[in-house]
Coordinates of C-alpha atoms in Angstrom, one line a residue:
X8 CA 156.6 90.4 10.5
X9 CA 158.3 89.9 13.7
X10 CA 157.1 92.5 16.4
X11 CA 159.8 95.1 18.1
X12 CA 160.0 93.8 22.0
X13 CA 161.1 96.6 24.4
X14 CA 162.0 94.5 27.3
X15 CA 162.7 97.4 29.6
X16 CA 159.0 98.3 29.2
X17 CA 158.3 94.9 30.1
X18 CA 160.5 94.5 33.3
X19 CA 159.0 98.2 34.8
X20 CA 155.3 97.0 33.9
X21 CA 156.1 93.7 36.0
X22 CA 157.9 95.2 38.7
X23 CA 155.0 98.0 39.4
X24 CA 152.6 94.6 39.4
X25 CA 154.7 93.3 41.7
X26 CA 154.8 96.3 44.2
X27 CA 151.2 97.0 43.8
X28 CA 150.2 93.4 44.8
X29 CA 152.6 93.0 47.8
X30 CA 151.7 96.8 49.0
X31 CA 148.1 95.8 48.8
X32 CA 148.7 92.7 50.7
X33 CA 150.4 94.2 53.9
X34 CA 147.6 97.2 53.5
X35 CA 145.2 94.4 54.2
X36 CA 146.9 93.1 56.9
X37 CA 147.6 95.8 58.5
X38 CA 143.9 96.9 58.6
X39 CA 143.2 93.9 60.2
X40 CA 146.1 94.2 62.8
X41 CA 144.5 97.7 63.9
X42 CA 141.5 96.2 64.3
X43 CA 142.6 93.6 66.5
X44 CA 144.5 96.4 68.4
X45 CA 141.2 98.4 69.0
X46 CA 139.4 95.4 70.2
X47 CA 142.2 94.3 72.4
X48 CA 142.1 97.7 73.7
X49 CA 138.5 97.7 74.4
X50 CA 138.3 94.4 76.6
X51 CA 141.5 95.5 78.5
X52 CA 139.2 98.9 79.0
X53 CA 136.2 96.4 80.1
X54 CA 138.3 94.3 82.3
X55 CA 139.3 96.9 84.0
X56 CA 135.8 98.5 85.0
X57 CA 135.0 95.3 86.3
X58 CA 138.0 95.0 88.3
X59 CA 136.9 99.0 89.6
X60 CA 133.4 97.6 90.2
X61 CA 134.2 94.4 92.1
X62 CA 136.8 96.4 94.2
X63 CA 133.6 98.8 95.0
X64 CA 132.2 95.8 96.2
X65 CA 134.4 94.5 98.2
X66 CA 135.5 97.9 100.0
X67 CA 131.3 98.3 100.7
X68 CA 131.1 101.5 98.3
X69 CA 127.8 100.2 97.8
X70 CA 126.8 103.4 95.4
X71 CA 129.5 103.9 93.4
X72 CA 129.3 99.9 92.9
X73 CA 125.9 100.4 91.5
X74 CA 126.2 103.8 89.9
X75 CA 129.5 102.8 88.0
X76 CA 128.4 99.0 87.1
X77 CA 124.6 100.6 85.5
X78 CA 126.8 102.5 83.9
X79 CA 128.3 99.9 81.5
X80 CA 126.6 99.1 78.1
X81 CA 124.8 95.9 77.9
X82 CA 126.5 95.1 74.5
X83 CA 129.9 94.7 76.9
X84 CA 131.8 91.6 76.9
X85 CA 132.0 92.0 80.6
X86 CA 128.4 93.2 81.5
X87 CA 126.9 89.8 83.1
X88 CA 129.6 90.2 85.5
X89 CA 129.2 93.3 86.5
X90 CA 125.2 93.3 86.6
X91 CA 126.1 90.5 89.5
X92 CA 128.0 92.7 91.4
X93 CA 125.6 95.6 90.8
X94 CA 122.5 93.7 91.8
X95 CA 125.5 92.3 95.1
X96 CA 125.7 95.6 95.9
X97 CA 121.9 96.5 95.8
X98 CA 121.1 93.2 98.0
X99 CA 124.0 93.8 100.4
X100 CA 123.3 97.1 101.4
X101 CA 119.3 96.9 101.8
X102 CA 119.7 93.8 104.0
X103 CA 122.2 95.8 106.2
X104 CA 119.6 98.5 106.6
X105 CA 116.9 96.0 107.3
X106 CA 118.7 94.5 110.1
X107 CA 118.9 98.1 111.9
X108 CA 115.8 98.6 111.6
X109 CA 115.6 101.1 108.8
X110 CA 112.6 99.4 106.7
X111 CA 112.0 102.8 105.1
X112 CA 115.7 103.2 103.7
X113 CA 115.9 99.7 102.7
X114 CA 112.3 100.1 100.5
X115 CA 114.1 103.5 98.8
X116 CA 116.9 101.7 97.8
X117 CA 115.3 98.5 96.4
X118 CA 112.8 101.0 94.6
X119 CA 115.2 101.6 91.7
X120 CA 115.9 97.8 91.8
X121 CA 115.5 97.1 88.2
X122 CA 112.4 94.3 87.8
X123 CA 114.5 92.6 84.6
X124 CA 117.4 91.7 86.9
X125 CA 117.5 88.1 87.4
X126 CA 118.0 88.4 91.5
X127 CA 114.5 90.9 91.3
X128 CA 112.6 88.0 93.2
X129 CA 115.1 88.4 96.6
X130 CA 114.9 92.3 96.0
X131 CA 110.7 91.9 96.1
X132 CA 110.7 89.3 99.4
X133 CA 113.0 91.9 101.1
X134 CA 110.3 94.7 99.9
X135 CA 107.4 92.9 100.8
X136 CA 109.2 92.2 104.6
X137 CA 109.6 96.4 104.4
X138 CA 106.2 96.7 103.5
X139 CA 104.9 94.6 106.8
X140 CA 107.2 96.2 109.2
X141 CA 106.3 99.9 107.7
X142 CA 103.1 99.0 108.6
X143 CA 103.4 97.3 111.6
X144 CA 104.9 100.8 113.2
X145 CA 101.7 102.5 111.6
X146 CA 99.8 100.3 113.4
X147 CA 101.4 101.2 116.7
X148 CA 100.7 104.8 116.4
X149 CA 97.5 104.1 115.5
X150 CA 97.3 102.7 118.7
X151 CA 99.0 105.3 120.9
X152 CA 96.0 107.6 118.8
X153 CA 98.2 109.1 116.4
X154 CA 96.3 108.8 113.3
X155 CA 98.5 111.6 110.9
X156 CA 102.1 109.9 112.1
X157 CA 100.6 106.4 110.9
X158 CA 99.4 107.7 107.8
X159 CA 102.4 109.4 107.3
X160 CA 104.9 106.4 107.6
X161 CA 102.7 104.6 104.8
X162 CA 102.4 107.4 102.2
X163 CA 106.6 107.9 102.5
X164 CA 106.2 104.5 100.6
X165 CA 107.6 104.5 96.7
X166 CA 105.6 104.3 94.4
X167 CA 106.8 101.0 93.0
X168 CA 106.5 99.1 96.7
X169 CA 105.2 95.9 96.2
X170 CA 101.8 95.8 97.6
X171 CA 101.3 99.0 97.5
X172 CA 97.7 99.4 96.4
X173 CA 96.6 97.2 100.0
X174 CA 98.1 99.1 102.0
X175 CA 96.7 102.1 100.5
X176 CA 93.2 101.1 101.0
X177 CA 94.3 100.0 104.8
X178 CA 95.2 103.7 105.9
X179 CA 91.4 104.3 104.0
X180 CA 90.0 101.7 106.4
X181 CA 92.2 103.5 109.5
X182 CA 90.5 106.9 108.4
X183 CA 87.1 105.9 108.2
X184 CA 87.0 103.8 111.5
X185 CA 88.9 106.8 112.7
X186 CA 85.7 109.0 112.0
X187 CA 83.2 106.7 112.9
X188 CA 84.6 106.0 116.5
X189 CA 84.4 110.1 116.8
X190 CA 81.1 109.6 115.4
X191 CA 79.9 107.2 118.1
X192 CA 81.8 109.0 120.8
X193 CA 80.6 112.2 120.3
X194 CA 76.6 110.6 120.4
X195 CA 77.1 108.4 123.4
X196 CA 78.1 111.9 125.3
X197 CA 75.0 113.6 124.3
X198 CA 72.9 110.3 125.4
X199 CA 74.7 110.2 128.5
X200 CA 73.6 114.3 129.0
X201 CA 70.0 113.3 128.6
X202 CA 70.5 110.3 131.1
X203 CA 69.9 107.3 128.2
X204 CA 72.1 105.3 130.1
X205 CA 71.5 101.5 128.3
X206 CA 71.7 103.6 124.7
X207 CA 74.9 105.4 125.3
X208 CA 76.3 102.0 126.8
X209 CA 75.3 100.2 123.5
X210 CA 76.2 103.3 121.2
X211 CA 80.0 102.6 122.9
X212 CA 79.9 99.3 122.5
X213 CA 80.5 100.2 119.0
X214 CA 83.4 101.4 118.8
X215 CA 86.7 99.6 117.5
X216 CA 88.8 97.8 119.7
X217 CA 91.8 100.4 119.1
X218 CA 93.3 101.1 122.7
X219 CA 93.4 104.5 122.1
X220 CA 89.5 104.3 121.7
X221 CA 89.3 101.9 124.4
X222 CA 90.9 104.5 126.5
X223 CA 88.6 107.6 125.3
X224 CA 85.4 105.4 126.1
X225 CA 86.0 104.5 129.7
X226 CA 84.9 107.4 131.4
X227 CA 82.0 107.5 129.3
X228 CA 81.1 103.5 129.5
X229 CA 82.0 104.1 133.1
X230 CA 78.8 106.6 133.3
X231 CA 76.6 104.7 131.8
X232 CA 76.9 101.3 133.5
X233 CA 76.2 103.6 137.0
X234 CA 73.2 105.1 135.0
X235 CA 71.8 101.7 134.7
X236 CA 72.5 100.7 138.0
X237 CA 70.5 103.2 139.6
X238 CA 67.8 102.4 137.7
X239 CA 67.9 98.5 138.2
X240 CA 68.3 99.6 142.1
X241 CA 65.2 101.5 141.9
X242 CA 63.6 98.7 140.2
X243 CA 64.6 96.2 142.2
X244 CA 63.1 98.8 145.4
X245 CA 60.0 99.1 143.4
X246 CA 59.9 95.2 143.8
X247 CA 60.5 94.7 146.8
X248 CA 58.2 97.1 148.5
X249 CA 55.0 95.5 146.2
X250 CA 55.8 92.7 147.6
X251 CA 55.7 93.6 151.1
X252 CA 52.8 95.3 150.3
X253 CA 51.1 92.1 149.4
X254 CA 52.7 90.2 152.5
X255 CA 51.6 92.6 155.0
X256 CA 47.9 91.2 157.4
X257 CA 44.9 92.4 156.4
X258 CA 42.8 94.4 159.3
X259 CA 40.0 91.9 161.3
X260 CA 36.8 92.9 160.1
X261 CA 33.8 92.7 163.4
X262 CA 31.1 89.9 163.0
X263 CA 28.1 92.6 162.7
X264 CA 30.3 94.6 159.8
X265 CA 28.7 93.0 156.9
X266 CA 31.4 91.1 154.4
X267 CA 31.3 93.0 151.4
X268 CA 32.4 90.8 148.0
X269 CA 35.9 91.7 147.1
X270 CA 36.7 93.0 143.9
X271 CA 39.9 92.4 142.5
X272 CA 41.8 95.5 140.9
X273 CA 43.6 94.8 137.8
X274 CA 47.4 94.1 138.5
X275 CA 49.6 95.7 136.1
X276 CA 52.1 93.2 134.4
X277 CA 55.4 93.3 135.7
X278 CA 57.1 94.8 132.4
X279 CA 54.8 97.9 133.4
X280 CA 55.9 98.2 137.0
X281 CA 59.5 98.5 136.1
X282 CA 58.8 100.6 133.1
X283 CA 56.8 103.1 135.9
X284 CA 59.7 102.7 138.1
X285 CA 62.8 103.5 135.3
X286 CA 60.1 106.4 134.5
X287 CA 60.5 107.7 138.1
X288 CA 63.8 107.8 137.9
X289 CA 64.4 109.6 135.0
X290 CA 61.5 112.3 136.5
X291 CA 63.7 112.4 139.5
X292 CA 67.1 112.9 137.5
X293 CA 65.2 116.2 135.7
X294 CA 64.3 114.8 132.4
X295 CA 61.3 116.3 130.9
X296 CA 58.1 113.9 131.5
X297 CA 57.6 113.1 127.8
X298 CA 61.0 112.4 127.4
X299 CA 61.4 110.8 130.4
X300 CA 59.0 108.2 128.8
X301 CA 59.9 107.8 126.0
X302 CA 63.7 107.0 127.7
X303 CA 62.0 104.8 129.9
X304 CA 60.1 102.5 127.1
X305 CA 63.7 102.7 125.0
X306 CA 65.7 101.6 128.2
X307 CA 63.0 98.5 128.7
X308 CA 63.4 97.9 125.0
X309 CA 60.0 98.6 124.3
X310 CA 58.4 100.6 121.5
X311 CA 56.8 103.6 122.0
X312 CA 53.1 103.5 119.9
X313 CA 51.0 106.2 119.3
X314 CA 47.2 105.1 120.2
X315 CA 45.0 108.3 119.8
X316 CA 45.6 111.0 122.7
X317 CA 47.6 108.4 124.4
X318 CA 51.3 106.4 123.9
X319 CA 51.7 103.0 125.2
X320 CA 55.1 100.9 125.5
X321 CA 55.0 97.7 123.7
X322 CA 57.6 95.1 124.9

């Protein structure tokens, strides 16, 4: 039995088919045409930040250049480029403050200097030529005896200086010499009170070579070397008139006066005889007799030993 067509059903069915696929179709296309739109739209967007960024550059807006370009997502089609401007601008404007002179600007700037950049290695040399020159001008107050002002130029450092951790323990060394020159100071006055002239001399001869120190000293090493000139005059007196002493005639004895046998009195060595005359002389100067000894055996640089009641001086 033959089957009843209706080929108006038919022709509707197709023609819906037909719509549907085409429709679909430019759906599909379109889709992808938007996307391409937005993309387009982003790089034109890009391209135009780096344009921005390289004109900041160029006009020498040195932080906008840096705070715009760090700015852009590293997933950006243009974001090589404008990390080499950034890391331009960074470079740029450090070496211009290095070249006036400002060492401590230039070491803030490069301190945000990101280590992962691939120009970090100039960024560190022109940190590590900071670092030197901060210290240098440390060094020079040091010297003019301004011990807080150095100190204070080194801890104004960041915290991410290259080097930091030396120069750290180099305002420690400054401190401690600084105390220990005070130290020395303060004992070769109090020798010099008591008239230990050769001790106070060598107590200053301790002290750092730091001009300022040098210049704090003098008076002091000044008073000493006259201490121990007076005593090596009186010595070289004492000296002089033993030996005249020994030159001098002997009175004629008569022939009836019988000749009675010499004897000979022990001489005392000649490391005694200056040790009685610097003894003399610190008597003379006031200095208490006991003392006064034991200054003398000190200054001779002898020992004092305890032997019983008595004390001798071994040399």
């Amino acid at each position: 039995m033959k089957a009843n067509l209706d080929y108006g059903v038919i022709f509707q069915a197709k023609t819906l088919a037909l719509i549907v696929g085409v429709g679909g179709g430019l759906i599909l296309v379109g889709s992808q045409g938007l996307r391409w739109f937005q993309d387009w739209q982003v790089q034109r967007q890009e391209q135009a930040l780096l344009t921005h960024v390289q004109a900041l550059e160029a006009s020498k807006d040195y932080g906008q250049c840096r705070s715009q370009g760090l700015a852009v997502e590293p997933t950006a089609g243009v974001y090589p480029e404008v990390i080499s401007a950034v890391q331009s601008c960074y470079l740029t404007e450090a070496q211009g403050l290095a070249d006036q002179g400002n060492w401590q600007g230039t070491l803030a700037l490069l301190a945000d200097f990101p280590s992962s950049f691939d120009r970090y290695g100039e960024a560190e040399a022109l940190m590590s030529q900071g670092v030197a020159a901060v210290v240098q001008q440390a060094e020079e107050r040091l010297a003019d005896g301004d011990l807080a002002g150095a100190q204070a130029l080194v801890q104004d450092l960041p915290a991410t200086t290259p080097g930091l951790e030396a120069v750290t323990r180099l305002t420690q060394q400054w401190q401690a010499e600084w105390d220990q020159n005070t130290e020395l100071t303060e004992a070769a006055a109090a020798l010099l009170k008591r008239g230990r002239w050769l001790e106070a001399k060598q107590t200053l001869e301790k002290v750092s070579a730091n001009p300022h120190w040098q210049t704090e000293i003098e008076p002091l090493m000044t008073k000493a070397q006259a201490g121990i000139d007076r005593v090596m005059a009186r010595e070289r007196a004492a000296r002089r008139s033993a030996m005249a002493k020994r030159a001098a005639p002997q009175p004629q004895r008569s022939a009836q006066q019988p000749v009675a046998t010499p004897v000979s009195a022990p001489q005392p060595s000649p490391f005694t005889q200056r040790l009685e005359s610097v003894y003399d002389t610190y008597v003379d100067q006031g200095m208490a007799e006991w003392e006064a000894w034991q200054t003398a055996c000190q200054t001779m640089g002898g020992t004092v030993v305890d032997q019983g009641p008595e004390s001798t001086c071994q040399s």
